[in-house]
PDB file of C-alpha atoms in Angstrom:
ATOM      1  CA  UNK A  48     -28.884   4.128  33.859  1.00  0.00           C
ATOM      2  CA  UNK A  49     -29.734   3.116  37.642  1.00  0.00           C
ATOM      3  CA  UNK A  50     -32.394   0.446  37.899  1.00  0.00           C
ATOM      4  CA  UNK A  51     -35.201   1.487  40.421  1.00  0.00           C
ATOM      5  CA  UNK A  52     -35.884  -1.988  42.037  1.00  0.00           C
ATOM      6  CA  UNK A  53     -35.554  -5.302  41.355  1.00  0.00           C
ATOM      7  CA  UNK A  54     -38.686  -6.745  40.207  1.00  0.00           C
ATOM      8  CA  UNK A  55     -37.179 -10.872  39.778  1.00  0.00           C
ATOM      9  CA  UNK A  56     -36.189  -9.820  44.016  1.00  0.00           C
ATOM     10  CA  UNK A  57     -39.325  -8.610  45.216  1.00  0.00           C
ATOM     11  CA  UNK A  58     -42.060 -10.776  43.073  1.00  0.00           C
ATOM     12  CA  UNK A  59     -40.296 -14.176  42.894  1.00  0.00           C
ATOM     13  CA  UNK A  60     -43.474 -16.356  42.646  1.00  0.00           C
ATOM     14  CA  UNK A  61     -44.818 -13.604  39.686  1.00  0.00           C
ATOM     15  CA  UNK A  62     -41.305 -14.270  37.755  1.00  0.00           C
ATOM     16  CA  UNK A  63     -41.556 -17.816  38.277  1.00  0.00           C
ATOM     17  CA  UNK A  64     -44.907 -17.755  36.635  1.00  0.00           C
ATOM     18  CA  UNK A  65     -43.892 -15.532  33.607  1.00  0.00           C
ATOM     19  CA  UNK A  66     -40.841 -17.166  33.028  1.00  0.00           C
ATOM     20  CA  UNK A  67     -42.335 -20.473  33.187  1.00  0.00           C
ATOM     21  CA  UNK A  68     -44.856 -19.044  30.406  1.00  0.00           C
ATOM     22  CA  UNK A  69     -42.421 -17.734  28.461  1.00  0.00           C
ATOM     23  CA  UNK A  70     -40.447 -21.446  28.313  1.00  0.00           C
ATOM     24  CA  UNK A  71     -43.836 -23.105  27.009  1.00  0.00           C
ATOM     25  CA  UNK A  72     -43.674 -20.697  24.165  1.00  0.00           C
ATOM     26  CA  UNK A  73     -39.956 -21.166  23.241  1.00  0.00           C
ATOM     27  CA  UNK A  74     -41.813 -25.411  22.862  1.00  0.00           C
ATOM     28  CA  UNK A  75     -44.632 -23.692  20.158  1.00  0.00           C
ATOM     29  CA  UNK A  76     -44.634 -23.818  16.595  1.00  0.00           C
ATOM     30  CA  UNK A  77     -43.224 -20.760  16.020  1.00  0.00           C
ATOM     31  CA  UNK A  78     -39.433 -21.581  15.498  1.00  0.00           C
ATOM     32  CA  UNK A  79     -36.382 -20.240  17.354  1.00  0.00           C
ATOM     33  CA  UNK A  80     -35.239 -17.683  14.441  1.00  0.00           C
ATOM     34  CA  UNK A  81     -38.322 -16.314  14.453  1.00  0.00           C
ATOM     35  CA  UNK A  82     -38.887 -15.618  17.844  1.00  0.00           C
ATOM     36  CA  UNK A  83     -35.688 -13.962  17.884  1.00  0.00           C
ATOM     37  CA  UNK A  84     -37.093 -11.466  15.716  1.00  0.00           C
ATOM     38  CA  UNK A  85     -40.373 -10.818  17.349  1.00  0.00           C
ATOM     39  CA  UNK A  86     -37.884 -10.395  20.382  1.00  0.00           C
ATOM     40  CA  UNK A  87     -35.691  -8.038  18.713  1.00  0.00           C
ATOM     41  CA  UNK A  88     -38.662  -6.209  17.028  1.00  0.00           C
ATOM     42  CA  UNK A  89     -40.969  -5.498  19.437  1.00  0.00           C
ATOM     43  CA  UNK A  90     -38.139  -4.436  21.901  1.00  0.00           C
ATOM     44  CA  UNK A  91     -37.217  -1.923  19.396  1.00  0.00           C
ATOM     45  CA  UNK A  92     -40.976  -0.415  18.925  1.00  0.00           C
ATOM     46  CA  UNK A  93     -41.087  -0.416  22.726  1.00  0.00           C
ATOM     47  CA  UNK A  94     -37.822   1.110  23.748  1.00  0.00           C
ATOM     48  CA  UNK A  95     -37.173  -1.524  25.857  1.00  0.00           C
ATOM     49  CA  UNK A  96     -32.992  -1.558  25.994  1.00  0.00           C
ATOM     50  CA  UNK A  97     -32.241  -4.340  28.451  1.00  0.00           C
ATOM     51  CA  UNK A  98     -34.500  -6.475  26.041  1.00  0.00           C
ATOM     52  CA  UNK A  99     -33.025  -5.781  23.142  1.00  0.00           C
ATOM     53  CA  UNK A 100     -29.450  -5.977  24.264  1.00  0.00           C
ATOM     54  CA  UNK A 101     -30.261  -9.593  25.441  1.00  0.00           C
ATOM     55  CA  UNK A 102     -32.171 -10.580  22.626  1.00  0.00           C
ATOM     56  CA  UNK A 103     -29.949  -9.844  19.612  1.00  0.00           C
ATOM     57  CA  UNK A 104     -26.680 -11.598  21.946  1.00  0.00           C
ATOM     58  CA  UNK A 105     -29.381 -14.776  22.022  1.00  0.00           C
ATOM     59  CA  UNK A 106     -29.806 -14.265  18.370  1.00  0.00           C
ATOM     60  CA  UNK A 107     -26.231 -14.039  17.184  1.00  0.00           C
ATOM     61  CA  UNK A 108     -25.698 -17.119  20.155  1.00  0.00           C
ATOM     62  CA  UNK A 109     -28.672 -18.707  17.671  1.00  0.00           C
ATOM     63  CA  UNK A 110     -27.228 -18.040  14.693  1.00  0.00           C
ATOM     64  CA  UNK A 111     -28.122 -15.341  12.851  1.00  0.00           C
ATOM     65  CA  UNK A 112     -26.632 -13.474  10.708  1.00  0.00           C
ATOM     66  CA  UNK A 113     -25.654  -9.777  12.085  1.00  0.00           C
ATOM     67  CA  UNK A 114     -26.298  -7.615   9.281  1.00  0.00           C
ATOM     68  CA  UNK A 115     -30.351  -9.608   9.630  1.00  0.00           C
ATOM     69  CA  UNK A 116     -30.553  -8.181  13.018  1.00  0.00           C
ATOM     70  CA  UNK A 117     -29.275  -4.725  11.824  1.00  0.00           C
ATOM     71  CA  UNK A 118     -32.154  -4.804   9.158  1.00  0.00           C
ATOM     72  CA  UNK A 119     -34.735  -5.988  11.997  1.00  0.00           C
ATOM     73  CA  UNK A 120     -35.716  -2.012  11.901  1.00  0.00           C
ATOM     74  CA  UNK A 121     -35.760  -1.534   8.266  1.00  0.00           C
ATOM     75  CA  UNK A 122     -37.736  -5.169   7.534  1.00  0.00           C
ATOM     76  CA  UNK A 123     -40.225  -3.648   5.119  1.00  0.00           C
ATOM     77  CA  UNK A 124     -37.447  -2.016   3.272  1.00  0.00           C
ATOM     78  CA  UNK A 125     -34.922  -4.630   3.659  1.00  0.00           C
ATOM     79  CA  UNK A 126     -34.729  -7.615   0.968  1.00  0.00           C
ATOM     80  CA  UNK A 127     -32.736 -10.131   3.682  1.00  0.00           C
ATOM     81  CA  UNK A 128     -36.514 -11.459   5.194  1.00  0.00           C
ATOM     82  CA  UNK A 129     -38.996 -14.271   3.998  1.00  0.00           C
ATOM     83  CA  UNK A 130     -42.408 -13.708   3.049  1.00  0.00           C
ATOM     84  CA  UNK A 131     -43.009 -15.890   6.669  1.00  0.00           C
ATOM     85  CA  UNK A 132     -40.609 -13.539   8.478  1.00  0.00           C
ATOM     86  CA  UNK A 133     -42.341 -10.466   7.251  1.00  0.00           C
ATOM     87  CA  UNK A 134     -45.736 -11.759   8.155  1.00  0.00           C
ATOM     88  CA  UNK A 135     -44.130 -12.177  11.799  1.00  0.00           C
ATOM     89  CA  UNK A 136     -42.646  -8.718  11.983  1.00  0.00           C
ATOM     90  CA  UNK A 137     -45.903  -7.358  10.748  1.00  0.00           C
ATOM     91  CA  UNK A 138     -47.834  -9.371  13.368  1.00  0.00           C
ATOM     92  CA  UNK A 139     -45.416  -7.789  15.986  1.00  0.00           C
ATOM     93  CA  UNK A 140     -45.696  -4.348  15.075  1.00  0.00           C
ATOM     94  CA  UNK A 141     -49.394  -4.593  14.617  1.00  0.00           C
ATOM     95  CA  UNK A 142     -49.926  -6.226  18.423  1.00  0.00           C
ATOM     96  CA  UNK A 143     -46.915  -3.938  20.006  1.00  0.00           C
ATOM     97  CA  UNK A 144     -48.443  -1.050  18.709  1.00  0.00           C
ATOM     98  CA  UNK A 145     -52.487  -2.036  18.692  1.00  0.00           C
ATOM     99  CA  UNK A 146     -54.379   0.450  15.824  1.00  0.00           C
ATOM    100  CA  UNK A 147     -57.516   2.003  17.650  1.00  0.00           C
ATOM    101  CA  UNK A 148     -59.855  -0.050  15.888  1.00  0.00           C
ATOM    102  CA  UNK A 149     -57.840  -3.636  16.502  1.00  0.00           C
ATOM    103  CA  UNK A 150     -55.790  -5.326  14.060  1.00  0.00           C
ATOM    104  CA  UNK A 151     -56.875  -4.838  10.346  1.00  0.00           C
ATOM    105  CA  UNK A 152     -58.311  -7.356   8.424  1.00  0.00           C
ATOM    106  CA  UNK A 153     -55.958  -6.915   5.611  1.00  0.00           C
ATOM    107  CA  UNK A 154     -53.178  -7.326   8.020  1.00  0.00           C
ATOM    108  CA  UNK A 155     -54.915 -10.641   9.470  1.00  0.00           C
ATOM    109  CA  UNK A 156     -55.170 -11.893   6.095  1.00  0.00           C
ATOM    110  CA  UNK A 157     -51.469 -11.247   4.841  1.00  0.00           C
ATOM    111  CA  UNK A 158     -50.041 -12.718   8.226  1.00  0.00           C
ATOM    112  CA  UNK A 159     -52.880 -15.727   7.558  1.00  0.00           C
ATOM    113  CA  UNK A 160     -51.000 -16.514   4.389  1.00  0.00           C
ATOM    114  CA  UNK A 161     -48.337 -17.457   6.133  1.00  0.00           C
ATOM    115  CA  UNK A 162     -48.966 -19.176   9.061  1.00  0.00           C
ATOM    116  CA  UNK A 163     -51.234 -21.811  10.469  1.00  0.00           C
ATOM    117  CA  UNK A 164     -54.036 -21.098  12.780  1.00  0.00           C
ATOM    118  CA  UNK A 165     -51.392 -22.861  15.249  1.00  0.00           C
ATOM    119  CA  UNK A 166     -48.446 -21.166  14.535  1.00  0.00           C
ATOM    120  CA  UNK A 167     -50.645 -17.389  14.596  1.00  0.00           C
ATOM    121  CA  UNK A 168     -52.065 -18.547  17.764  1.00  0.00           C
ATOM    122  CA  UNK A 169     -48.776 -19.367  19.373  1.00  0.00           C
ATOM    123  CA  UNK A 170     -47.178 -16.658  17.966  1.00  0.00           C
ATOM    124  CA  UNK A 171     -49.642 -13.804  19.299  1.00  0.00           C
ATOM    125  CA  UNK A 172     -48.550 -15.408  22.804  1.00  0.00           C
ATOM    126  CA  UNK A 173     -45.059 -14.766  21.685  1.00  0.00           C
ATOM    127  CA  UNK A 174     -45.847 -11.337  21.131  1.00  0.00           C
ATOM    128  CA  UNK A 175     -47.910 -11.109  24.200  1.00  0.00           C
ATOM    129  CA  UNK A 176     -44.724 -12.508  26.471  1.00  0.00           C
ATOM    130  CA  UNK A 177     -42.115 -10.158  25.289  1.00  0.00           C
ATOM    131  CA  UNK A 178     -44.141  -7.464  25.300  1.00  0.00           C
ATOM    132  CA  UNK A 179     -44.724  -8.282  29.258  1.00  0.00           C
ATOM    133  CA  UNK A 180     -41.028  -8.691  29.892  1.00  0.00           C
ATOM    134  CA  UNK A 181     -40.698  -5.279  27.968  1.00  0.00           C
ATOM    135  CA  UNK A 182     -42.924  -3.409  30.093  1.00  0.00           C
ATOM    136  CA  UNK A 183     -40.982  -4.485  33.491  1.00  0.00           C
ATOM    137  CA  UNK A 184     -37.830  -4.135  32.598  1.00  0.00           C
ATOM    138  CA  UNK A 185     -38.695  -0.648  30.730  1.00  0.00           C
ATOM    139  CA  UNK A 186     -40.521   0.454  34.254  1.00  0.00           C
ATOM    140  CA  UNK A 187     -37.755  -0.614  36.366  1.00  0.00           C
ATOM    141  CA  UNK A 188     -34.934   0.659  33.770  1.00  0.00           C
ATOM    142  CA  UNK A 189     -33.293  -2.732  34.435  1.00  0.00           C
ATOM    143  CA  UNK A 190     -29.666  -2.115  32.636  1.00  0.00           C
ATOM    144  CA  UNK A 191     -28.979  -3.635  29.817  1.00  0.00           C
ATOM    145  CA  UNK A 192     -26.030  -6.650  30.055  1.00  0.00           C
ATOM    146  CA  UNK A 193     -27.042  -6.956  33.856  1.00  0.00           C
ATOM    147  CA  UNK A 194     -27.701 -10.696  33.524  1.00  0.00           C
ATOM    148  CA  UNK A 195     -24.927 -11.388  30.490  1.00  0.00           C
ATOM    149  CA  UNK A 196     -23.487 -14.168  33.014  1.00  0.00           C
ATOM    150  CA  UNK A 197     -26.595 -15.450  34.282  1.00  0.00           C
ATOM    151  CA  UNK A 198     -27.858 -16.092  31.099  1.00  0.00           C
ATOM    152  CA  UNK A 199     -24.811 -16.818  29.154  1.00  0.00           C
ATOM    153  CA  UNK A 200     -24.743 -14.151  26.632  1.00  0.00           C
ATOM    154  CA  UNK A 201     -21.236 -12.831  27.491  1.00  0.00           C
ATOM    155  CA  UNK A 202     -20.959 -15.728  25.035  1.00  0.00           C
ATOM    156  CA  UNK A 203     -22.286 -13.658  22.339  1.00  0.00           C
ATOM    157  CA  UNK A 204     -19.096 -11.807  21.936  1.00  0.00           C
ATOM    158  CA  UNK A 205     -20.917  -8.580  21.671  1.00  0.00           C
ATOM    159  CA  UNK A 206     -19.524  -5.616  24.012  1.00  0.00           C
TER     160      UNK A 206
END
């Protein structure tokens, strides 16, 4: 994979902005673990392989348990995720991939459960930010472990 430009090069003040957005969400109420999976998730759903590579490093670097983030696909199926975590891969899927007629109320509801208005609030903006980062990097085919160093995640162990 050759990446066709470098969008962090030729938009600074843009990345600034995005990146700066995506730090007030990492400060939410939507904690760490769990935005590693909307990460992870909706990186997945959008094909987005620079994002995904970086975000299951951060998660291991977090944490979590590998075979978790081998099951991130296979959630519904899986037995190793909360009733909470569920409602937040659910919430991902449903905003990655919007339905034509917007997001269920049955889905609202079940997600609802869960979490606070707070906590759904922040965690739509979540969804919203990777999202954004997967569209870029997916468009500019930025390669995946291109910013290992820069970011620390050659710390992950993961090659």
């Amino acid at each position: 994979m050759t990446q066709r430009l470098n969008y962090i090069q030729q938009s600074p003040e843009l990345f600034k902005a995005y990146l700066n957005f995506s730090n007030a969400i990492d400060g939410g109420a939507i904690e760490r673990s769990l935005l590693d999976l909307v990460s992870i998730r909706a990186s997945q759903l959008n094909g987005c392989a620079f994002c995904l590579d970086m975000h299951v490093k951060e998660a291991k670097l977090h944490g979590e348990r590998e075979l978790r983030v081998y099951h991130v696909a296979i959630w519904r199926e899986s037995t190793l995720f909360s009733p909470r975590e569920r409602a937040v891969l659910e919430w991902t899927e449903t905003l990655t991939q919007l339905p034509p007629h917007g997001v269920p109320d049955d889905v609202y509801e079940r997600v609802r459960a869960q979490l606070s208005e707070k906590e759904l609030s922040d965690l739509t903006f979540a969804v919203m930010g990777i999202n954004g980062w997967n569209r870029a990097n997916v468009a500019f085919r930025t390669v995946p472990g291109s910013a290992d160093k820069a970011f620390g995640l050659d710390k992950a162990g993961l090659e």
